[in-house]
PDB file of C-alpha atoms and ligand atoms in Angstrom:
ATOM      1  CA  MET Q  30     -12.292   8.563  -8.678  1.00  0.00           C
ATOM      2  CA  SER Q  31     -15.777   8.856 -10.022  1.00  0.00           C
ATOM      3  CA  PRO Q  32     -16.941  11.347 -12.674  1.00  0.00           C
ATOM      4  CA  ASN Q  33     -17.761  14.759 -11.164  1.00  0.00           C
ATOM      5  CA  GLN Q  34     -15.392  14.104  -8.273  1.00  0.00           C
ATOM      6  CA  SER Q  35     -13.430  17.111  -7.087  1.00  0.00           C
ATOM      7  CA  PHE Q  36      -9.659  17.082  -6.700  1.00  0.00           C
ATOM      8  CA  THR Q  37      -6.826  19.472  -5.859  1.00  0.00           C
ATOM      9  CA  LYS Q  38      -3.605  19.863  -7.851  1.00  0.00           C
ATOM     10  CA  LEU Q  39      -0.521  20.698  -5.773  1.00  0.00           C
ATOM     11  CA  GLU Q  40       3.218  20.841  -6.389  1.00  0.00           C
ATOM     12  CA  ALA Q  41       6.390  20.816  -4.333  1.00  0.00           C
ATOM     13  CA  LEU Q  42       9.546  21.879  -6.181  1.00  0.00           C
ATOM     14  CA  GLY Q  43       7.863  20.807  -9.416  1.00  0.00           C
ATOM     15  CA  ASN Q  44       7.020  17.282  -8.175  1.00  0.00           C
ATOM     16  CA  ASP Q  45       3.278  17.394  -8.781  1.00  0.00           C
ATOM     17  CA  PHE Q  46       0.315  15.719  -7.173  1.00  0.00           C
ATOM     18  CA  VAL Q  47      -3.421  15.229  -7.372  1.00  0.00           C
ATOM     19  CA  LEU Q  48      -5.039  15.020  -3.945  1.00  0.00           C
ATOM     20  CA  LEU Q  49      -8.334  13.184  -3.433  1.00  0.00           C
ATOM     21  CA  ASP Q  50     -10.326  13.552  -0.223  1.00  0.00           C
ATOM     22  CA  HIS Q  51     -11.563  10.027   0.484  1.00  0.00           C
ATOM     23  CA  ARG Q  52     -12.222  10.645   4.190  1.00  0.00           C
ATOM     24  CA  ASP Q  53     -15.889   9.885   3.369  1.00  0.00           C
ATOM     25  CA  GLY Q  54     -14.855   6.288   2.723  1.00  0.00           C
ATOM     26  CA  GLN Q  55     -14.718   6.419  -1.072  1.00  0.00           C
ATOM     27  CA  PRO Q  56     -12.443   3.709  -2.508  1.00  0.00           C
ATOM     28  CA  ASP Q  57      -9.229   4.639  -4.288  1.00  0.00           C
ATOM     29  CA  PRO Q  58      -9.069   4.343  -8.069  1.00  0.00           C
ATOM     30  CA  GLY Q  59      -7.430   1.191  -9.436  1.00  0.00           C
ATOM     31  CA  PRO Q  60      -4.065   1.159 -11.283  1.00  0.00           C
ATOM     32  CA  GLU Q  61      -5.601   1.521 -14.750  1.00  0.00           C
ATOM     33  CA  ARG Q  62      -7.700   4.518 -13.690  1.00  0.00           C
ATOM     34  CA  ILE Q  63      -4.669   6.083 -11.970  1.00  0.00           C
ATOM     35  CA  ARG Q  64      -2.628   5.765 -15.163  1.00  0.00           C
ATOM     36  CA  ALA Q  65      -5.459   7.379 -17.147  1.00  0.00           C
ATOM     37  CA  LEU Q  66      -5.784  10.278 -14.695  1.00  0.00           C
ATOM     38  CA  ALA Q  67      -1.990  10.752 -14.669  1.00  0.00           C
ATOM     39  CA  ASP Q  68      -1.845  11.173 -18.452  1.00  0.00           C
ATOM     40  CA  ARG Q  69      -0.692  14.758 -19.067  1.00  0.00           C
ATOM     41  CA  ARG Q  70      -2.707  15.029 -22.319  1.00  0.00           C
ATOM     42  CA  SER Q  71      -5.925  13.085 -21.814  1.00  0.00           C
ATOM     43  CA  GLY Q  72      -6.007  13.132 -17.997  1.00  0.00           C
ATOM     44  CA  ILE Q  73      -5.181  15.603 -15.212  1.00  0.00           C
ATOM     45  CA  GLY Q  74      -1.457  14.829 -15.042  1.00  0.00           C
ATOM     46  CA  PHE Q  75       0.622  14.136 -11.913  1.00  0.00           C
ATOM     47  CA  ASP Q  76       3.709  12.322 -10.610  1.00  0.00           C
ATOM     48  CA  GLN Q  77       1.830  10.916  -7.626  1.00  0.00           C
ATOM     49  CA  LEU Q  78      -1.799  10.542  -6.525  1.00  0.00           C
ATOM     50  CA  LEU Q  79      -2.379  11.243  -2.817  1.00  0.00           C
ATOM     51  CA  ALA Q  80      -5.635   9.910  -1.333  1.00  0.00           C
ATOM     52  CA  LEU Q  81      -6.677  10.978   2.182  1.00  0.00           C
ATOM     53  CA  HIS Q  82      -8.622   8.492   4.318  1.00  0.00           C
ATOM     54  CA  PRO Q  83     -10.041   8.813   7.854  1.00  0.00           C
ATOM     55  CA  GLY Q  84      -7.417   8.937  10.584  1.00  0.00           C
ATOM     56  CA  THR Q  85      -7.648   7.204  13.949  1.00  0.00           C
ATOM     57  CA  ALA Q  86      -9.592   9.597  16.168  1.00  0.00           C
ATOM     58  CA  ASP Q  87      -6.982  10.538  18.733  1.00  0.00           C
ATOM     59  CA  ALA Q  88      -3.728  10.086  16.809  1.00  0.00           C
ATOM     60  CA  ASP Q  89      -3.704  10.903  13.157  1.00  0.00           C
ATOM     61  CA  ASP Q  90      -5.441  13.633  11.232  1.00  0.00           C
ATOM     62  CA  CYS Q  91      -5.747  11.257   8.276  1.00  0.00           C
ATOM     63  CA  ARG Q  92      -4.343   8.163   6.668  1.00  0.00           C
ATOM     64  CA  VAL Q  93      -2.556   8.677   3.357  1.00  0.00           C
ATOM     65  CA  HIS Q  94      -2.462   6.329   0.368  1.00  0.00           C
ATOM     66  CA  ILE Q  95       0.275   7.133  -2.186  1.00  0.00           C
ATOM     67  CA  PHE Q  96       0.330   5.987  -5.811  1.00  0.00           C
ATOM     68  CA  ASN Q  97       2.900   6.641  -8.533  1.00  0.00           C
ATOM     69  CA  CYS Q  98       1.647   7.710 -11.956  1.00  0.00           C
ATOM     70  CA  ASP Q  99       2.188   4.165 -13.279  1.00  0.00           C
ATOM     71  CA  GLY Q 100      -0.412   2.994 -10.754  1.00  0.00           C
ATOM     72  CA  SER Q 101       2.087   1.368  -8.360  1.00  0.00           C
ATOM     73  CA  PRO Q 102       1.674   2.026  -4.625  1.00  0.00           C
ATOM     74  CA  ALA Q 103       4.392   3.763  -2.631  1.00  0.00           C
ATOM     75  CA  ARG Q 104       5.012   3.742   1.111  1.00  0.00           C
ATOM     76  CA  GLN Q 105       6.425   7.248   1.441  1.00  0.00           C
ATOM     77  CA  CYS Q 106       6.488  10.570  -0.460  1.00  0.00           C
ATOM     78  CA  GLY Q 107       8.341  13.449   1.183  1.00  0.00           C
ATOM     79  CA  ASN Q 108       7.226  16.178  -1.213  1.00  0.00           C
ATOM     80  CA  GLY Q 109       3.701  14.790  -1.002  1.00  0.00           C
ATOM     81  CA  MET Q 110       3.689  15.152   2.788  1.00  0.00           C
ATOM     82  CA  ARG Q 111       4.388  18.871   2.439  1.00  0.00           C
ATOM     83  CA  ALA Q 112       1.621  19.175  -0.161  1.00  0.00           C
ATOM     84  CA  ILE Q 113      -0.897  17.474   2.146  1.00  0.00           C
ATOM     85  CA  ALA Q 114       0.137  19.752   5.010  1.00  0.00           C
ATOM     86  CA  ARG Q 115      -0.597  22.750   2.784  1.00  0.00           C
ATOM     87  CA  TRP Q 116      -4.010  21.346   1.871  1.00  0.00           C
ATOM     88  CA  LEU Q 117      -4.975  20.582   5.483  1.00  0.00           C
ATOM     89  CA  ALA Q 118      -3.823  24.017   6.653  1.00  0.00           C
ATOM     90  CA  ASP Q 119      -6.089  25.623   4.028  1.00  0.00           C
ATOM     91  CA  GLU Q 120      -8.953  23.411   5.184  1.00  0.00           C
ATOM     92  CA  GLN Q 121      -8.357  24.071   8.889  1.00  0.00           C
ATOM     93  CA  PRO Q 122      -7.214  27.705   9.292  1.00  0.00           C
ATOM     94  CA  GLY Q 123      -5.344  28.335  12.528  1.00  0.00           C
ATOM     95  CA  ARG Q 124      -3.770  24.867  12.681  1.00  0.00           C
ATOM     96  CA  ASP Q 125      -0.147  24.561  11.665  1.00  0.00           C
ATOM     97  CA  ARG Q 126       0.733  21.023  12.811  1.00  0.00           C
ATOM     98  CA  PHE Q 127      -0.727  17.759  11.553  1.00  0.00           C
ATOM     99  CA  ARG Q 128       0.002  14.054  11.939  1.00  0.00           C
ATOM    100  CA  LEU Q 129      -0.317  11.861   8.862  1.00  0.00           C
ATOM    101  CA  ALA Q 130      -0.464   8.075   8.924  1.00  0.00           C
ATOM    102  CA  THR Q 131       1.473   6.783   5.908  1.00  0.00           C
ATOM    103  CA  PRO Q 132       2.182   3.139   4.960  1.00  0.00           C
ATOM    104  CA  ALA Q 133       5.731   3.799   6.255  1.00  0.00           C
ATOM    105  CA  GLY Q 134       4.516   5.116   9.620  1.00  0.00           C
ATOM    106  CA  ALA Q 135       3.353   8.350  11.241  1.00  0.00           C
ATOM    107  CA  VAL Q 136       4.667  11.632   9.821  1.00  0.00           C
ATOM    108  CA  GLU Q 137       4.470  14.970  11.658  1.00  0.00           C
ATOM    109  CA  VAL Q 138       4.223  18.055   9.457  1.00  0.00           C
ATOM    110  CA  GLU Q 139       4.589  21.709  10.495  1.00  0.00           C
ATOM    111  CA  ILE Q 140       3.531  24.720   8.452  1.00  0.00           C
ATOM    112  CA  ARG Q 141       6.128  27.474   8.840  1.00  0.00           C
ATOM    113  CA  GLY Q 142       6.098  31.016   7.614  1.00  0.00           C
ATOM    114  CA  ASP Q 143       7.655  31.927   4.279  1.00  0.00           C
ATOM    115  CA  ASN Q 144       5.701  29.165   2.493  1.00  0.00           C
ATOM    116  CA  GLN Q 145       7.922  26.431   3.982  1.00  0.00           C
ATOM    117  CA  VAL Q 146       6.741  23.139   5.460  1.00  0.00           C
ATOM    118  CA  ARG Q 147       8.822  21.010   7.856  1.00  0.00           C
ATOM    119  CA  VAL Q 148       8.367  17.229   7.895  1.00  0.00           C
ATOM    120  CA  ASN Q 149       9.555  14.622  10.388  1.00  0.00           C
ATOM    121  CA  MET Q 150      10.509  11.812   8.009  1.00  0.00           C
ATOM    122  CA  GLY Q 151      11.480   9.378  10.759  1.00  0.00           C
ATOM    123  CA  ARG Q 152      14.791   7.531  10.967  1.00  0.00           C
ATOM    124  CA  PRO Q 153      16.670   6.394   7.847  1.00  0.00           C
ATOM    125  CA  ASP Q 154      17.305   2.656   7.535  1.00  0.00           C
ATOM    126  CA  PHE Q 155      20.554   1.682   5.808  1.00  0.00           C
ATOM    127  CA  GLY Q 156      21.583  -1.389   3.894  1.00  0.00           C
ATOM    128  CA  ALA Q 157      20.540  -4.030   1.401  1.00  0.00           C
ATOM    129  CA  ALA Q 158      17.753  -5.594   3.452  1.00  0.00           C
ATOM    130  CA  ALA Q 159      16.132  -2.204   4.045  1.00  0.00           C
ATOM    131  CA  VAL Q 160      15.636  -1.649   0.307  1.00  0.00           C
ATOM    132  CA  GLY Q 161      14.883  -5.205  -0.742  1.00  0.00           C
ATOM    133  CA  LEU Q 162      18.141  -5.967  -2.554  1.00  0.00           C
ATOM    134  CA  GLU Q 163      18.354  -9.651  -3.361  1.00  0.00           C
ATOM    135  CA  PRO Q 164      20.590 -11.364  -0.796  1.00  0.00           C
ATOM    136  CA  GLY Q 165      24.010 -12.114  -2.221  1.00  0.00           C
ATOM    137  CA  LEU Q 166      23.692  -9.651  -5.086  1.00  0.00           C
ATOM    138  CA  ALA Q 167      26.787  -7.406  -5.057  1.00  0.00           C
ATOM    139  CA  LEU Q 168      25.952  -3.730  -5.555  1.00  0.00           C
ATOM    140  CA  ASN Q 169      29.273  -3.182  -7.326  1.00  0.00           C
ATOM    141  CA  ASP Q 170      28.351  -5.756  -9.969  1.00  0.00           C
ATOM    142  CA  LEU Q 171      25.039  -3.996 -10.531  1.00  0.00           C
ATOM    143  CA  LEU Q 172      26.695  -0.589 -10.931  1.00  0.00           C
ATOM    144  CA  ALA Q 173      29.766  -1.621 -12.956  1.00  0.00           C
ATOM    145  CA  GLY Q 174      28.687   0.359 -16.015  1.00  0.00           C
ATOM    146  CA  ILE Q 175      28.051   3.699 -14.276  1.00  0.00           C
ATOM    147  CA  PRO Q 176      30.762   6.206 -15.356  1.00  0.00           C
ATOM    148  CA  GLY Q 177      32.557   8.346 -12.762  1.00  0.00           C
ATOM    149  CA  ARG Q 178      31.064   6.577  -9.791  1.00  0.00           C
ATOM    150  CA  LEU Q 179      32.751   7.459  -6.471  1.00  0.00           C
ATOM    151  CA  ASP Q 180      30.497   5.521  -4.138  1.00  0.00           C
ATOM    152  CA  ALA Q 181      26.996   4.136  -3.719  1.00  0.00           C
ATOM    153  CA  GLY Q 182      24.604   3.438  -0.883  1.00  0.00           C
ATOM    154  CA  LEU Q 183      21.208   1.950  -0.041  1.00  0.00           C
ATOM    155  CA  VAL Q 184      18.803   3.806   2.247  1.00  0.00           C
ATOM    156  CA  SER Q 185      15.131   3.360   3.099  1.00  0.00           C
ATOM    157  CA  MET Q 186      12.992   6.318   4.157  1.00  0.00           C
ATOM    158  CA  GLY Q 187      10.064   3.921   4.255  1.00  0.00           C
ATOM    159  CA  ASN Q 188      10.543   3.658   0.499  1.00  0.00           C
ATOM    160  CA  PRO Q 189      13.682   2.252  -1.148  1.00  0.00           C
ATOM    161  CA  HIS Q 190      16.547   4.404  -2.465  1.00  0.00           C
ATOM    162  CA  LEU Q 191      19.735   3.567  -4.374  1.00  0.00           C
ATOM    163  CA  ILE Q 192      22.149   6.501  -4.227  1.00  0.00           C
ATOM    164  CA  LEU Q 193      25.042   6.912  -6.671  1.00  0.00           C
ATOM    165  CA  LEU Q 194      27.720   9.462  -5.726  1.00  0.00           C
ATOM    166  CA  LEU Q 195      29.382  10.717  -8.917  1.00  0.00           C
ATOM    167  CA  GLU Q 196      32.442  12.807  -9.773  1.00  0.00           C
ATOM    168  CA  GLN Q 197      30.466  14.894 -12.284  1.00  0.00           C
ATOM    169  CA  PRO Q 198      26.778  15.798 -12.594  1.00  0.00           C
ATOM    170  CA  PRO Q 199      24.950  13.116 -14.607  1.00  0.00           C
ATOM    171  CA  THR Q 200      23.730  13.735 -18.131  1.00  0.00           C
ATOM    172  CA  ALA Q 201      19.976  13.620 -18.715  1.00  0.00           C
ATOM    173  CA  ALA Q 202      20.606  10.451 -20.749  1.00  0.00           C
ATOM    174  CA  LEU Q 203      22.328   8.746 -17.799  1.00  0.00           C
ATOM    175  CA  VAL Q 204      19.476   9.651 -15.437  1.00  0.00           C
ATOM    176  CA  GLU Q 205      16.948   8.387 -17.969  1.00  0.00           C
ATOM    177  CA  GLN Q 206      18.704   5.224 -19.161  1.00  0.00           C
ATOM    178  CA  ALA Q 207      20.661   4.021 -16.125  1.00  0.00           C
ATOM    179  CA  GLY Q 208      17.862   5.209 -13.837  1.00  0.00           C
ATOM    180  CA  SER Q 209      15.257   3.284 -15.798  1.00  0.00           C
ATOM    181  CA  HIS Q 210      17.369   0.115 -15.898  1.00  0.00           C
ATOM    182  CA  LEU Q 211      18.252   0.164 -12.189  1.00  0.00           C
ATOM    183  CA  SER Q 212      14.834   1.280 -10.886  1.00  0.00           C
ATOM    184  CA  ARG Q 213      13.267  -1.833 -12.387  1.00  0.00           C
ATOM    185  CA  HIS Q 214      16.179  -4.243 -11.836  1.00  0.00           C
ATOM    186  CA  ALA Q 215      15.007  -7.674 -10.733  1.00  0.00           C
ATOM    187  CA  GLY Q 216      17.631  -7.533  -7.966  1.00  0.00           C
ATOM    188  CA  PHE Q 217      15.367  -5.100  -6.063  1.00  0.00           C
ATOM    189  CA  GLN Q 218      12.275  -7.015  -5.017  1.00  0.00           C
ATOM    190  CA  ASP Q 219       9.949  -4.002  -5.339  1.00  0.00           C
ATOM    191  CA  GLY Q 220      12.067  -1.786  -7.575  1.00  0.00           C
ATOM    192  CA  VAL Q 221      14.010   1.218  -6.260  1.00  0.00           C
ATOM    193  CA  ASN Q 222      14.249   5.012  -6.581  1.00  0.00           C
ATOM    194  CA  VAL Q 223      17.618   5.928  -8.153  1.00  0.00           C
ATOM    195  CA  SER Q 224      19.517   9.082  -7.139  1.00  0.00           C
ATOM    196  CA  PHE Q 225      22.558  10.601  -8.868  1.00  0.00           C
ATOM    197  CA  ALA Q 226      24.398  12.912  -6.456  1.00  0.00           C
ATOM    198  CA  THR Q 227      27.412  15.227  -6.758  1.00  0.00           C
ATOM    199  CA  ARG Q 228      28.804  17.820  -4.337  1.00  0.00           C
ATOM    200  CA  GLY Q 229      28.928  21.515  -5.163  1.00  0.00           C
ATOM    201  CA  ASP Q 230      31.858  23.777  -4.201  1.00  0.00           C
ATOM    202  CA  ASP Q 231      29.532  25.275  -1.567  1.00  0.00           C
ATOM    203  CA  GLY Q 232      29.085  21.839   0.042  1.00  0.00           C
ATOM    204  CA  ALA Q 233      25.517  21.534  -1.174  1.00  0.00           C
ATOM    205  CA  VAL Q 234      24.390  18.273  -2.755  1.00  0.00           C
ATOM    206  CA  ARG Q 235      23.342  18.419  -6.404  1.00  0.00           C
ATOM    207  CA  LEU Q 236      20.765  15.702  -7.009  1.00  0.00           C
ATOM    208  CA  ARG Q 237      18.927  14.211  -9.961  1.00  0.00           C
ATOM    209  CA  VAL Q 238      16.414  11.436  -9.291  1.00  0.00           C
ATOM    210  CA  HIS Q 239      14.842   8.772 -11.432  1.00  0.00           C
ATOM    211  CA  GLU Q 240      11.782   7.888  -9.372  1.00  0.00           C
ATOM    212  CA  ARG Q 241      10.411   4.357  -9.220  1.00  0.00           C
ATOM    213  CA  GLY Q 242       7.054   4.262 -10.947  1.00  0.00           C
ATOM    214  CA  VAL Q 243       7.493   7.702 -12.527  1.00  0.00           C
ATOM    215  CA  GLY Q 244      10.871   8.416 -14.177  1.00  0.00           C
ATOM    216  CA  PRO Q 245      13.004  11.571 -13.799  1.00  0.00           C
ATOM    217  CA  THR Q 246      11.249  14.180 -11.627  1.00  0.00           C
ATOM    218  CA  PRO Q 247      12.206  17.831 -10.838  1.00  0.00           C
ATOM    219  CA  ALA Q 248      12.548  16.871  -7.185  1.00  0.00           C
ATOM    220  CA  CYS Q 249      12.092  13.871  -4.895  1.00  0.00           C
ATOM    221  CA  GLY Q 250      11.757  14.598  -1.175  1.00  0.00           C
ATOM    222  CA  SER Q 251      12.479  11.143   0.201  1.00  0.00           C
ATOM    223  CA  ALA Q 252      15.503  10.802  -2.112  1.00  0.00           C
ATOM    224  CA  ALA Q 253      16.891  14.104  -0.804  1.00  0.00           C
ATOM    225  CA  CYS Q 254      16.458  12.755   2.740  1.00  0.00           C
ATOM    226  CA  ALA Q 255      18.069   9.414   1.870  1.00  0.00           C
ATOM    227  CA  THR Q 256      21.041  11.039   0.117  1.00  0.00           C
ATOM    228  CA  ALA Q 257      21.679  13.531   2.934  1.00  0.00           C
ATOM    229  CA  ALA Q 258      21.394  10.750   5.531  1.00  0.00           C
ATOM    230  CA  LEU Q 259      23.955   8.629   3.660  1.00  0.00           C
ATOM    231  CA  LEU Q 260      26.435  11.539   3.450  1.00  0.00           C
ATOM    232  CA  ILE Q 261      25.976  12.412   7.133  1.00  0.00           C
ATOM    233  CA  MET Q 262      26.269   8.780   8.224  1.00  0.00           C
ATOM    234  CA  THR Q 263      29.523   8.320   6.236  1.00  0.00           C
ATOM    235  CA  GLY Q 264      30.953  11.601   7.556  1.00  0.00           C
ATOM    236  CA  ALA Q 265      30.975  13.176   4.087  1.00  0.00           C
ATOM    237  CA  ALA Q 266      28.587  15.946   5.170  1.00  0.00           C
ATOM    238  CA  LYS Q 267      27.415  17.622   8.356  1.00  0.00           C
ATOM    239  CA  SER Q 268      23.791  18.348   9.229  1.00  0.00           C
ATOM    240  CA  PRO Q 269      21.976  20.415   8.054  1.00  0.00           C
ATOM    241  CA  VAL Q 270      22.527  19.515   4.375  1.00  0.00           C
ATOM    242  CA  ASN Q 271      21.278  21.634   1.478  1.00  0.00           C
ATOM    243  CA  VAL Q 272      20.033  19.425  -1.346  1.00  0.00           C
ATOM    244  CA  ASP Q 273      19.562  21.177  -4.688  1.00  0.00           C
ATOM    245  CA  GLN Q 274      17.464  19.562  -7.383  1.00  0.00           C
ATOM    246  CA  PRO Q 275      16.244  21.075 -10.681  1.00  0.00           C
ATOM    247  CA  GLY Q 276      13.008  22.089  -8.918  1.00  0.00           C
ATOM    248  CA  GLY Q 277      14.811  23.821  -6.042  1.00  0.00           C
ATOM    249  CA  ARG Q 278      16.320  23.407  -2.581  1.00  0.00           C
ATOM    250  CA  LEU Q 279      15.409  21.185   0.381  1.00  0.00           C
ATOM    251  CA  VAL Q 280      17.138  21.483   3.759  1.00  0.00           C
ATOM    252  CA  ILE Q 281      17.713  18.169   5.544  1.00  0.00           C
ATOM    253  CA  ASP Q 282      18.458  18.140   9.272  1.00  0.00           C
ATOM    254  CA  TRP Q 283      19.527  14.867  10.881  1.00  0.00           C
ATOM    255  CA  PRO Q 284      21.407  15.136  14.212  1.00  0.00           C
ATOM    256  CA  GLY Q 285      22.327  11.439  14.147  1.00  0.00           C
ATOM    257  CA  GLU Q 286      21.307   7.808  14.221  1.00  0.00           C
ATOM    258  CA  GLU Q 287      19.020   7.885  17.248  1.00  0.00           C
ATOM    259  CA  SER Q 288      17.173  10.965  15.974  1.00  0.00           C
ATOM    260  CA  PRO Q 289      14.484  11.470  13.365  1.00  0.00           C
ATOM    261  CA  LEU Q 290      15.369  13.287  10.155  1.00  0.00           C
ATOM    262  CA  TRP Q 291      13.600  16.574   9.327  1.00  0.00           C
ATOM    263  CA  MET Q 292      13.087  17.915   5.795  1.00  0.00           C
ATOM    264  CA  THR Q 293      12.104  21.541   5.115  1.00  0.00           C
ATOM    265  CA  GLY Q 294      10.878  22.922   1.816  1.00  0.00           C
ATOM    266  CA  PRO Q 295       7.996  24.598  -0.010  1.00  0.00           C
ATOM    267  CA  ALA Q 296       4.631  23.275  -1.168  1.00  0.00           C
ATOM    268  CA  ARG Q 297       1.959  25.052  -3.201  1.00  0.00           C
ATOM    269  CA  ARG Q 298      -1.689  24.494  -3.989  1.00  0.00           C
ATOM    270  CA  VAL Q 299      -2.101  25.117  -7.741  1.00  0.00           C
ATOM    271  CA  PHE Q 300      -5.816  24.642  -8.491  1.00  0.00           C
ATOM    272  CA  ASP Q 301      -8.986  22.812  -7.539  1.00  0.00           C
ATOM    273  CA  GLY Q 302     -10.885  20.943 -10.205  1.00  0.00           C
ATOM    274  CA  THR Q 303     -13.601  18.482 -11.053  1.00  0.00           C
ATOM    275  CA  CYS Q 304     -12.986  15.368 -13.089  1.00  0.00           C
ATOM    276  CA  LEU Q 305     -15.833  15.134 -15.634  1.00  0.00           C
ATOM    277  CA  THR Q 306     -15.256  11.640 -16.965  1.00  0.00           C
TER     278      THR Q 306
HETATM  279  N1  API K 414       8.448   7.150  -6.426  1.00  0.00           N
HETATM  280  C1  API K 414       8.470   6.939  -4.979  1.00  0.00           C
HETATM  281  C2  API K 414       7.270   7.635  -4.291  1.00  0.00           C
HETATM  282  C3  API K 414       7.287   9.153  -4.387  1.00  0.00           C
HETATM  283  C4  API K 414       8.514   9.779  -3.794  1.00  0.00           C
HETATM  284  C5  API K 414       8.764  11.260  -4.093  1.00  0.00           C
HETATM  285  N2  API K 414       7.847  11.947  -4.949  1.00  0.00           N
HETATM  286  C6  API K 414       9.048  12.040  -2.811  1.00  0.00           C
HETATM  287  O1  API K 414       8.848  13.260  -2.782  1.00  0.00           O
HETATM  288  O2  API K 414       9.529  11.396  -1.841  1.00  0.00           O
HETATM  289  C7  API K 414       8.424   5.419  -4.671  1.00  0.00           C
HETATM  290  O3  API K 414       7.886   4.675  -5.494  1.00  0.00           O
HETATM  291  O4  API K 414       8.914   5.040  -3.598  1.00  0.00           O
END
């Protein structure tokens, strides 16, 4: 991102992004530059950087590169997909469907009324291999110290998720400390996003997420998808599943294993800017 380059700030349930339009072939910033731009005092500030690159003519509207604020690359970002859909719809009035090529595969996005965006997040992939858990490493051993744990699961939405189902909502300290320890555990070859889930009396899922490469965020779209998919697959919930995070609600619809999973939620363009240094 060169000096005087324009950018757009967007957010989705408080998970915030800077979007760069690199469809002119500009290269993405390196990890050090990303960390500097992500700094909420001396930079612009964001959870993830989303860079748009040219799509293949007939299939995708654009290719998407995703980076966490620590400079690490990510293969999927559910909230980010809704933010990009919002940006493209502003750029191309009259269109309400787009196809984005992400490192995890093609993603269809649909702009709906009432400020909602619907995203086809593909099919969840369950199990240790899907999230890069070291073969032979027992999940129970890894999670022995987590208080009030009812169950746990591993789900990939193109990016890796460890989901802890708890009796009681987690404290902020548990999300911070246990989330930080587990998200960087050497037993996960590329790290992992860590979700702490409980069930509300209304059947909704209450979720707190410690994101890989970021830390605790107000909402994580792919984690909401992964958690809902795990509950549906184990019979603990029926589709559609309401997932409530501090930033707000996502609705996850997954009819079953042979079907793609759809996520619906808001996304908002906050401001456009120019980076001066
Ligand atoms: N931290 C994630 C990427 C962003 C996911 C999140 N912001 C979402 O909405 O899915 C990872 O390293 O896989």
